[in-house]
XYZ file of C-alpha atoms in Angstrom:
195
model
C 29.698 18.317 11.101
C 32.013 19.701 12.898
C 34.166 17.591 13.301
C 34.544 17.543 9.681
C 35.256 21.684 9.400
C 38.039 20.840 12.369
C 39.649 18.020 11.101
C 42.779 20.151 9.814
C 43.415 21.602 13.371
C 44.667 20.601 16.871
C 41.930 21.180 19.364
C 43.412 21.748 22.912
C 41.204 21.083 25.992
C 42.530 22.703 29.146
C 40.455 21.273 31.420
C 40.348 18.255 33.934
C 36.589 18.516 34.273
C 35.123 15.041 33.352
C 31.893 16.631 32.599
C 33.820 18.877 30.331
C 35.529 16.170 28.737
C 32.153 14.075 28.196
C 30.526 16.835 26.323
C 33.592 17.400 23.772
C 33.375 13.664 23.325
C 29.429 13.832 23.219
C 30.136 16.391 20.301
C 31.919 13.381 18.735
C 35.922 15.818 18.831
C 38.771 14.595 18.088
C 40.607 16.599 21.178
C 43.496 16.650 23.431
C 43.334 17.310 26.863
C 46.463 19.743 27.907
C 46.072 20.743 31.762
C 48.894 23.286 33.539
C 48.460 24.537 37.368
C 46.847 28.398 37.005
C 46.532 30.176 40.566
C 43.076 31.439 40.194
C 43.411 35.124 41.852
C 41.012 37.964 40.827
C 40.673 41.228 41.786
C 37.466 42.010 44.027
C 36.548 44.562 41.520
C 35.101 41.681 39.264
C 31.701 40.867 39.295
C 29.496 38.116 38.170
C 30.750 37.041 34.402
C 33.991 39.259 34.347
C 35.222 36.995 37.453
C 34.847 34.119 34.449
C 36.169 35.954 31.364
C 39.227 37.166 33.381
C 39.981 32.938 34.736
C 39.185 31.694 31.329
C 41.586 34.527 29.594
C 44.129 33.597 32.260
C 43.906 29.747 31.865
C 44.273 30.453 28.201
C 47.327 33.189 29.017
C 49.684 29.906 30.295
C 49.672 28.574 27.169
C 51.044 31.945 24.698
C 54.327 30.849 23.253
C 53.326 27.568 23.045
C 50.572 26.621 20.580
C 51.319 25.453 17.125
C 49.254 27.054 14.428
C 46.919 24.779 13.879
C 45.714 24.760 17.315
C 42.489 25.485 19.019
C 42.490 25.812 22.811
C 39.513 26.051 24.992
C 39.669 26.627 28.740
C 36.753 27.693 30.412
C 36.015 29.390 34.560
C 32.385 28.517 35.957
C 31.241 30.018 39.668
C 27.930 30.328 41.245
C 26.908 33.644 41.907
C 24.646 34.747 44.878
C 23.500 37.487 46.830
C 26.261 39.606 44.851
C 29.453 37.111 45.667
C 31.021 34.088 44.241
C 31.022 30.785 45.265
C 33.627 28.439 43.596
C 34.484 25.147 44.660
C 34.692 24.512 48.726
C 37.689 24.335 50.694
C 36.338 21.807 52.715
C 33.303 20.128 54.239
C 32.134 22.959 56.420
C 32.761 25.451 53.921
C 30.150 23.365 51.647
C 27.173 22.806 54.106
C 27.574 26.293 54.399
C 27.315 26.810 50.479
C 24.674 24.892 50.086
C 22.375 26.301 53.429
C 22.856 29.964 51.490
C 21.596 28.098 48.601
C 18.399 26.528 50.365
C 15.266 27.685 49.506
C 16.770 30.814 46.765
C 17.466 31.302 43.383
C 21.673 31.734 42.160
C 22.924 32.094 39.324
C 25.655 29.635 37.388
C 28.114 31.580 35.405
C 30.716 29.681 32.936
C 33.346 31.533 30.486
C 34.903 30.179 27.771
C 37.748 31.404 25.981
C 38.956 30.152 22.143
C 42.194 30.806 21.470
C 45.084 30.308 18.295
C 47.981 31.997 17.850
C 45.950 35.212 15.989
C 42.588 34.984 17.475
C 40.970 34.981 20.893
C 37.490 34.855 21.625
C 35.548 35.078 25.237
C 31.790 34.628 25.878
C 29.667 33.314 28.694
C 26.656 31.740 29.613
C 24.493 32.596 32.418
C 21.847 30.023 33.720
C 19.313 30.870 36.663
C 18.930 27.939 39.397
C 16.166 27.210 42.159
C 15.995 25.182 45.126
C 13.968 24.244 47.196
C 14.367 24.536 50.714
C 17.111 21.608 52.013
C 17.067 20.353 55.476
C 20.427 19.708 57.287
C 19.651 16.473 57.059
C 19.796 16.124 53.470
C 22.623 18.366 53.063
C 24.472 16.443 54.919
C 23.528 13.037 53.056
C 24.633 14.792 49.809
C 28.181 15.612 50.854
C 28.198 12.560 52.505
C 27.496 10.012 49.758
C 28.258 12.554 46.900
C 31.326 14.601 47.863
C 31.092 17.721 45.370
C 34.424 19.050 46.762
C 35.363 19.553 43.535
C 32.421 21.452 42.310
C 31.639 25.540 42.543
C 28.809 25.867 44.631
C 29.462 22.741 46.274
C 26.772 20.260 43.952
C 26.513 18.802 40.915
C 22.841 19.161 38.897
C 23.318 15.828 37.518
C 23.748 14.307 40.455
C 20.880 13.379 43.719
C 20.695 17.167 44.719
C 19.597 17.991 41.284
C 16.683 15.672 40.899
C 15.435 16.434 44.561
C 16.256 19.684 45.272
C 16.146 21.322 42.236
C 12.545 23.343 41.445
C 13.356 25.570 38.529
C 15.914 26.105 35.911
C 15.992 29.227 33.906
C 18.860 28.912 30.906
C 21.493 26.016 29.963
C 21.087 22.964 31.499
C 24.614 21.510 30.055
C 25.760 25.202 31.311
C 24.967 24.126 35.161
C 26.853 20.857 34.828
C 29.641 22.615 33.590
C 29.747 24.021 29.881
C 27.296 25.676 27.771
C 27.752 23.299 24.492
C 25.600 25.005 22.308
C 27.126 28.050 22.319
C 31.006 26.440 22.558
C 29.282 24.190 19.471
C 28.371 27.545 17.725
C 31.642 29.638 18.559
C 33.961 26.872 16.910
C 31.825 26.471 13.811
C 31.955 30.417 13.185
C 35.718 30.709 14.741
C 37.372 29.407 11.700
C 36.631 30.444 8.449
């Protein structure tokens, strides 16, 4: 279906995500995949989802000047947020165990943006999805980043992985949101986006 209402344009995905890739595949787009290097700085002002809207915006800045007019570019920005601060992907192994012992046993919150963009339009919206765990011993920790090695993840795990099945008591929102993208609403947003 909507594949069908897109067929005339040039859909743009700035992302090197695989998860992100699967679901624009699983939504059965025809889409390109268009990455550049963004330095992702914000000001400690930002809270929460305007820490997202502002990376998304900016991942979507790099490419003014550059789209064609029948493209549609989507980048998107997704942190955990917890006890009031943001925790995107590790810097290393340490920095993860720690991530994850902060998460032990509390409830975060997984925030992604997404940002739309053509030549005329622009439009930003997020997702917020409430996660639980249950308490994780060091021991299991350290098995995850062991055999798993979420480096690249914020919040240092991936739902769909081990962690998720075992450690994992509640989920309050967007599953697809936690992995990486809220697809119902990105599904939604494009069908409305162009007329």
């Amino acid at each position: 279906m909507l594949r069908e209402k897109l067929k005339q344009y040039n859909i743009i995905l700035a992302s090197g995500s695989p998860r992100r890739q699967q679901f624009f595949k699983d939504l059965d787009l025809d889409f390109e995949i268009r990455l550049k290097e963004v330095e992702e700085i914000y000001s400690e002002d930002l809270k929460a989802e305007e820490i997202t809207n502002y990376l998304a915006e900016l991942k979507a800045n790099v490419f003014v000047g550059e789209l064609s007019d029948n493209d549609i570019l989507v980048t998107s920005d997704t942190i955990v947020w917890h006890e009031n601060k943001a925790l995107g992907k590790p810097k290393n192994y340490e920095d993860a165990f720690k991530m994850l012992q902060s998460l032990s046993g509390k409830t975060h919150e997984v925030i992604t943006s997404v940002c739309i963009r053509t030549n005329t339009k622009t439009d930003t919206f997020y997702e917020v999805t409430k996660v639980t765990f249950n308490p994780l011993t060091e021991e299991a920790i350290t098995y995850y980043l062991d055999n798993y090695k979420p480096f690249d993840k914020a919040g240092s795990y991936g739902i769909q992985e081990w962690i998720g099945l075992v450690a994992i008591a509640r989920i309050d929102g967007s599953y697809a949101n936690v992995v990486g993208l809220p697809v119902d609403k990105v599904y939604q947003h494009l069908l409305t986006f162009v007329k």
